[in-house]
PDB file of C-alpha atoms in Angstrom:
ATOM      1  CA  UNK A   1       0.000   0.000   0.000  1.00 79.00           C
ATOM      2  CA  UNK A   2       1.057   3.583  -0.598  1.00 91.00           C
ATOM      3  CA  UNK A   3       2.394   5.583   2.337  1.00 95.00           C
ATOM      4  CA  UNK A   4       2.201   9.389   2.344  1.00 97.00           C
ATOM      5  CA  UNK A   5       4.074  11.701   4.705  1.00 97.00           C
ATOM      6  CA  UNK A   6       3.538  15.463   4.559  1.00 98.00           C
ATOM      7  CA  UNK A   7       5.858  18.171   5.814  1.00 98.00           C
ATOM      8  CA  UNK A   8       6.329  21.926   5.671  1.00 98.00           C
ATOM      9  CA  UNK A   9       3.361  23.216   7.630  1.00 98.00           C
ATOM     10  CA  UNK A  10       4.038  25.957  10.163  1.00 98.00           C
ATOM     11  CA  UNK A  11       2.817  29.137  11.758  1.00 98.00           C
ATOM     12  CA  UNK A  12       2.673  32.005   9.289  1.00 98.00           C
ATOM     13  CA  UNK A  13       1.395  35.525   8.894  1.00 98.00           C
ATOM     14  CA  UNK A  14      -0.984  36.780   6.246  1.00 98.00           C
ATOM     15  CA  UNK A  15       0.887  37.327   3.006  1.00 98.00           C
ATOM     16  CA  UNK A  16       3.578  34.751   3.737  1.00 98.00           C
ATOM     17  CA  UNK A  17       4.645  31.993   1.379  1.00 98.00           C
ATOM     18  CA  UNK A  18       5.703  28.431   2.107  1.00 97.00           C
ATOM     19  CA  UNK A  19       5.979  25.027   0.499  1.00 98.00           C
ATOM     20  CA  UNK A  20       4.325  21.798   1.567  1.00 98.00           C
ATOM     21  CA  UNK A  21       5.809  18.497   0.477  1.00 98.00           C
ATOM     22  CA  UNK A  22       4.502  14.951   0.492  1.00 98.00           C
ATOM     23  CA  UNK A  23       6.847  11.998   0.207  1.00 97.00           C
ATOM     24  CA  UNK A  24       5.348   8.873  -1.348  1.00 96.00           C
ATOM     25  CA  UNK A  25       6.576   5.351  -0.731  1.00 94.00           C
ATOM     26  CA  UNK A  26       5.331   1.797  -1.146  1.00 88.00           C
ATOM     27  CA  UNK A  27       4.930   1.451  -4.906  1.00 77.00           C
ATOM     28  CA  UNK A  28       5.777   2.934  -8.287  1.00 83.00           C
ATOM     29  CA  UNK A  29       5.265   6.695  -8.162  1.00 90.00           C
ATOM     30  CA  UNK A  30       4.956   7.472 -11.864  1.00 89.00           C
ATOM     31  CA  UNK A  31       1.362   6.336 -12.404  1.00 91.00           C
ATOM     32  CA  UNK A  32      -0.140   7.950  -9.308  1.00 94.00           C
ATOM     33  CA  UNK A  33      -2.691  10.715  -9.339  1.00 96.00           C
ATOM     34  CA  UNK A  34      -1.940  13.061  -6.445  1.00 97.00           C
ATOM     35  CA  UNK A  35      -3.769  15.787  -4.620  1.00 97.00           C
ATOM     36  CA  UNK A  36      -4.219  17.929  -1.563  1.00 98.00           C
ATOM     37  CA  UNK A  37      -7.262  18.346   0.657  1.00 97.00           C
ATOM     38  CA  UNK A  38      -7.639  20.441   3.789  1.00 96.00           C
ATOM     39  CA  UNK A  39      -9.825  20.649   6.876  1.00 94.00           C
ATOM     40  CA  UNK A  40      -9.954  23.017   9.816  1.00 92.00           C
ATOM     41  CA  UNK A  41      -7.850  21.860  12.765  1.00 90.00           C
ATOM     42  CA  UNK A  42      -9.790  19.668  15.157  1.00 86.00           C
ATOM     43  CA  UNK A  43     -12.382  18.509  12.645  1.00 82.00           C
ATOM     44  CA  UNK A  44     -12.928  14.871  11.808  1.00 77.00           C
ATOM     45  CA  UNK A  45     -10.852  13.764   8.872  1.00 76.00           C
ATOM     46  CA  UNK A  46     -13.765  12.959   6.588  1.00 81.00           C
ATOM     47  CA  UNK A  47     -13.009  14.830   3.409  1.00 82.00           C
ATOM     48  CA  UNK A  48     -15.720  16.106   1.098  1.00 84.00           C
ATOM     49  CA  UNK A  49     -15.778  18.100  -2.112  1.00 83.00           C
ATOM     50  CA  UNK A  50     -15.539  21.438  -0.331  1.00 89.00           C
ATOM     51  CA  UNK A  51     -12.239  20.327   1.251  1.00 94.00           C
ATOM     52  CA  UNK A  52     -10.500  20.007  -2.113  1.00 96.00           C
ATOM     53  CA  UNK A  53      -7.421  22.185  -2.610  1.00 98.00           C
ATOM     54  CA  UNK A  54      -5.455  20.997  -5.642  1.00 98.00           C
ATOM     55  CA  UNK A  55      -4.651  17.907  -7.698  1.00 98.00           C
ATOM     56  CA  UNK A  56      -2.308  16.774 -10.450  1.00 97.00           C
ATOM     57  CA  UNK A  57      -2.731  13.849 -12.806  1.00 96.00           C
ATOM     58  CA  UNK A  58      -0.331  10.985 -13.410  1.00 93.00           C
ATOM     59  CA  UNK A  59       1.801  12.719 -16.063  1.00 92.00           C
ATOM     60  CA  UNK A  60       1.703  16.205 -14.544  1.00 94.00           C
ATOM     61  CA  UNK A  61      -0.042  17.751 -17.554  1.00 94.00           C
ATOM     62  CA  UNK A  62      -3.383  18.391 -15.863  1.00 96.00           C
ATOM     63  CA  UNK A  63      -3.938  20.302 -12.639  1.00 97.00           C
ATOM     64  CA  UNK A  64      -7.010  21.540 -10.790  1.00 98.00           C
ATOM     65  CA  UNK A  65      -7.430  24.095  -8.037  1.00 98.00           C
ATOM     66  CA  UNK A  66     -10.188  25.144  -5.713  1.00 97.00           C
ATOM     67  CA  UNK A  67     -11.512  28.606  -6.499  1.00 97.00           C
ATOM     68  CA  UNK A  68     -10.292  29.904  -3.145  1.00 96.00           C
ATOM     69  CA  UNK A  69      -6.653  29.149  -3.968  1.00 97.00           C
ATOM     70  CA  UNK A  70      -6.438  29.784  -7.714  1.00 97.00           C
ATOM     71  CA  UNK A  71      -3.572  32.120  -8.529  1.00 97.00           C
ATOM     72  CA  UNK A  72      -2.004  31.622  -5.105  1.00 98.00           C
ATOM     73  CA  UNK A  73      -1.271  27.887  -4.835  1.00 98.00           C
ATOM     74  CA  UNK A  74       0.698  25.711  -7.252  1.00 98.00           C
ATOM     75  CA  UNK A  75       0.825  21.922  -7.192  1.00 98.00           C
ATOM     76  CA  UNK A  76       3.718  20.032  -8.756  1.00 98.00           C
ATOM     77  CA  UNK A  77       5.276  16.589  -8.727  1.00 97.00           C
ATOM     78  CA  UNK A  78       8.836  15.305  -8.846  1.00 96.00           C
ATOM     79  CA  UNK A  79       8.989  11.702  -9.998  1.00 93.00           C
ATOM     80  CA  UNK A  80      12.686  11.321  -9.204  1.00 93.00           C
ATOM     81  CA  UNK A  81      12.183  12.442  -5.608  1.00 95.00           C
ATOM     82  CA  UNK A  82       8.808  10.704  -5.286  1.00 96.00           C
ATOM     83  CA  UNK A  83       7.169  13.848  -3.988  1.00 97.00           C
ATOM     84  CA  UNK A  84       4.207  16.070  -4.650  1.00 97.00           C
ATOM     85  CA  UNK A  85       4.438  19.663  -3.481  1.00 98.00           C
ATOM     86  CA  UNK A  86       2.097  22.549  -2.872  1.00 98.00           C
ATOM     87  CA  UNK A  87       3.640  25.990  -3.180  1.00 98.00           C
ATOM     88  CA  UNK A  88       1.463  28.489  -1.372  1.00 98.00           C
ATOM     89  CA  UNK A  89       1.721  32.262  -1.616  1.00 98.00           C
ATOM     90  CA  UNK A  90      -0.217  35.236  -0.298  1.00 98.00           C
ATOM     91  CA  UNK A  91      -1.522  33.225   2.622  1.00 98.00           C
ATOM     92  CA  UNK A  92      -4.787  34.296   4.197  1.00 97.00           C
ATOM     93  CA  UNK A  93      -6.261  33.447   7.607  1.00 97.00           C
ATOM     94  CA  UNK A  94      -8.840  31.335   5.754  1.00 96.00           C
ATOM     95  CA  UNK A  95      -6.032  29.046   4.607  1.00 97.00           C
ATOM     96  CA  UNK A  96      -5.541  27.812   8.175  1.00 97.00           C
ATOM     97  CA  UNK A  97      -6.077  24.060   8.047  1.00 97.00           C
ATOM     98  CA  UNK A  98      -4.536  20.632   8.208  1.00 97.00           C
ATOM     99  CA  UNK A  99      -3.375  19.833   4.681  1.00 97.00           C
ATOM    100  CA  UNK A 100      -3.444  16.174   3.679  1.00 96.00           C
ATOM    101  CA  UNK A 101      -1.807  14.547   0.701  1.00 97.00           C
ATOM    102  CA  UNK A 102      -3.847  11.956  -1.210  1.00 96.00           C
ATOM    103  CA  UNK A 103      -2.972   9.427  -3.907  1.00 96.00           C
ATOM    104  CA  UNK A 104      -4.456   6.767  -6.151  1.00 94.00           C
ATOM    105  CA  UNK A 105      -2.981   4.998  -9.151  1.00 88.00           C
ATOM    106  CA  UNK A 106      -6.230   4.434 -11.057  1.00 76.00           C
ATOM    107  CA  UNK A 107      -7.605   7.966 -11.439  1.00 85.00           C
ATOM    108  CA  UNK A 108      -7.970   9.689 -14.790  1.00 88.00           C
ATOM    109  CA  UNK A 109      -7.577  13.359 -15.590  1.00 91.00           C
ATOM    110  CA  UNK A 110     -11.066  14.815 -15.187  1.00 95.00           C
ATOM    111  CA  UNK A 111     -11.969  17.065 -12.280  1.00 95.00           C
ATOM    112  CA  UNK A 112     -14.714  14.631 -11.343  1.00 94.00           C
ATOM    113  CA  UNK A 113     -11.990  12.109 -10.606  1.00 93.00           C
ATOM    114  CA  UNK A 114      -9.056  14.161  -9.331  1.00 94.00           C
ATOM    115  CA  UNK A 115     -11.209  16.533  -7.305  1.00 95.00           C
ATOM    116  CA  UNK A 116     -13.297  13.905  -5.507  1.00 93.00           C
ATOM    117  CA  UNK A 117     -12.094  12.787  -2.093  1.00 91.00           C
ATOM    118  CA  UNK A 118     -13.823   9.419  -2.272  1.00 91.00           C
ATOM    119  CA  UNK A 119     -11.821   8.483  -5.363  1.00 91.00           C
ATOM    120  CA  UNK A 120      -8.529   8.419  -3.458  1.00 93.00           C
ATOM    121  CA  UNK A 121      -7.508   5.294  -1.551  1.00 91.00           C
ATOM    122  CA  UNK A 122      -4.409   6.602   0.240  1.00 94.00           C
ATOM    123  CA  UNK A 123      -4.206   9.550   2.629  1.00 94.00           C
ATOM    124  CA  UNK A 124      -1.437  11.130   4.658  1.00 95.00           C
ATOM    125  CA  UNK A 125      -1.904  12.246   8.248  1.00 94.00           C
ATOM    126  CA  UNK A 126      -1.522  15.904   7.357  1.00 96.00           C
ATOM    127  CA  UNK A 127       0.583  18.961   8.101  1.00 97.00           C
ATOM    128  CA  UNK A 128      -0.902  22.123   9.557  1.00 97.00           C
ATOM    129  CA  UNK A 129      -0.667  25.676   8.318  1.00 98.00           C
ATOM    130  CA  UNK A 130      -1.813  28.338  10.765  1.00 98.00           C
ATOM    131  CA  UNK A 131      -2.153  31.838   9.348  1.00 98.00           C
ATOM    132  CA  UNK A 132      -2.554  34.876  11.571  1.00 97.00           C
ATOM    133  CA  UNK A 133      -3.639  38.295  10.393  1.00 93.00           C
TER     134      UNK A 133
END
C-alpha cells in the first residue's frame, strides 16, 4: 500500500509563502494521481468536495485548483524524488487548516476524478498551516 508523509506546515502571517511536500513510498510513483485536501484543525478527517485544494494527474499535464486558492497555490510533482508539493503564496487566515496529501494509481484526468475525495484510496496524516492576520 502507498504511504504518504507530509511536511512543511508551520505558523505564518498573512501574506507569507511556504511550500508543503509529500513523500510517497510503497509502490511505483509514476502512475499515481496526487492531490491535496484540507480541513480546519480539530475537525474529523472525513473529506468532502468542499475540502478540495489541488490535484495533479499521473503525467503532470493536468492540474485543478479550488476557487479559493487559484492564482495563489501551485501543485507540482517530482517523480525522481517521489514527492508532490504545494507551493502556497499570499496566505490568508482562511487558509488555516490541516493539509493532507492523497494518492491513487487508477484515477484519470477529469476534475470529477481528481477533485473527488472518495476516489482516493491513500491519505497522509496531514501537516498544519496556521495563518494569523
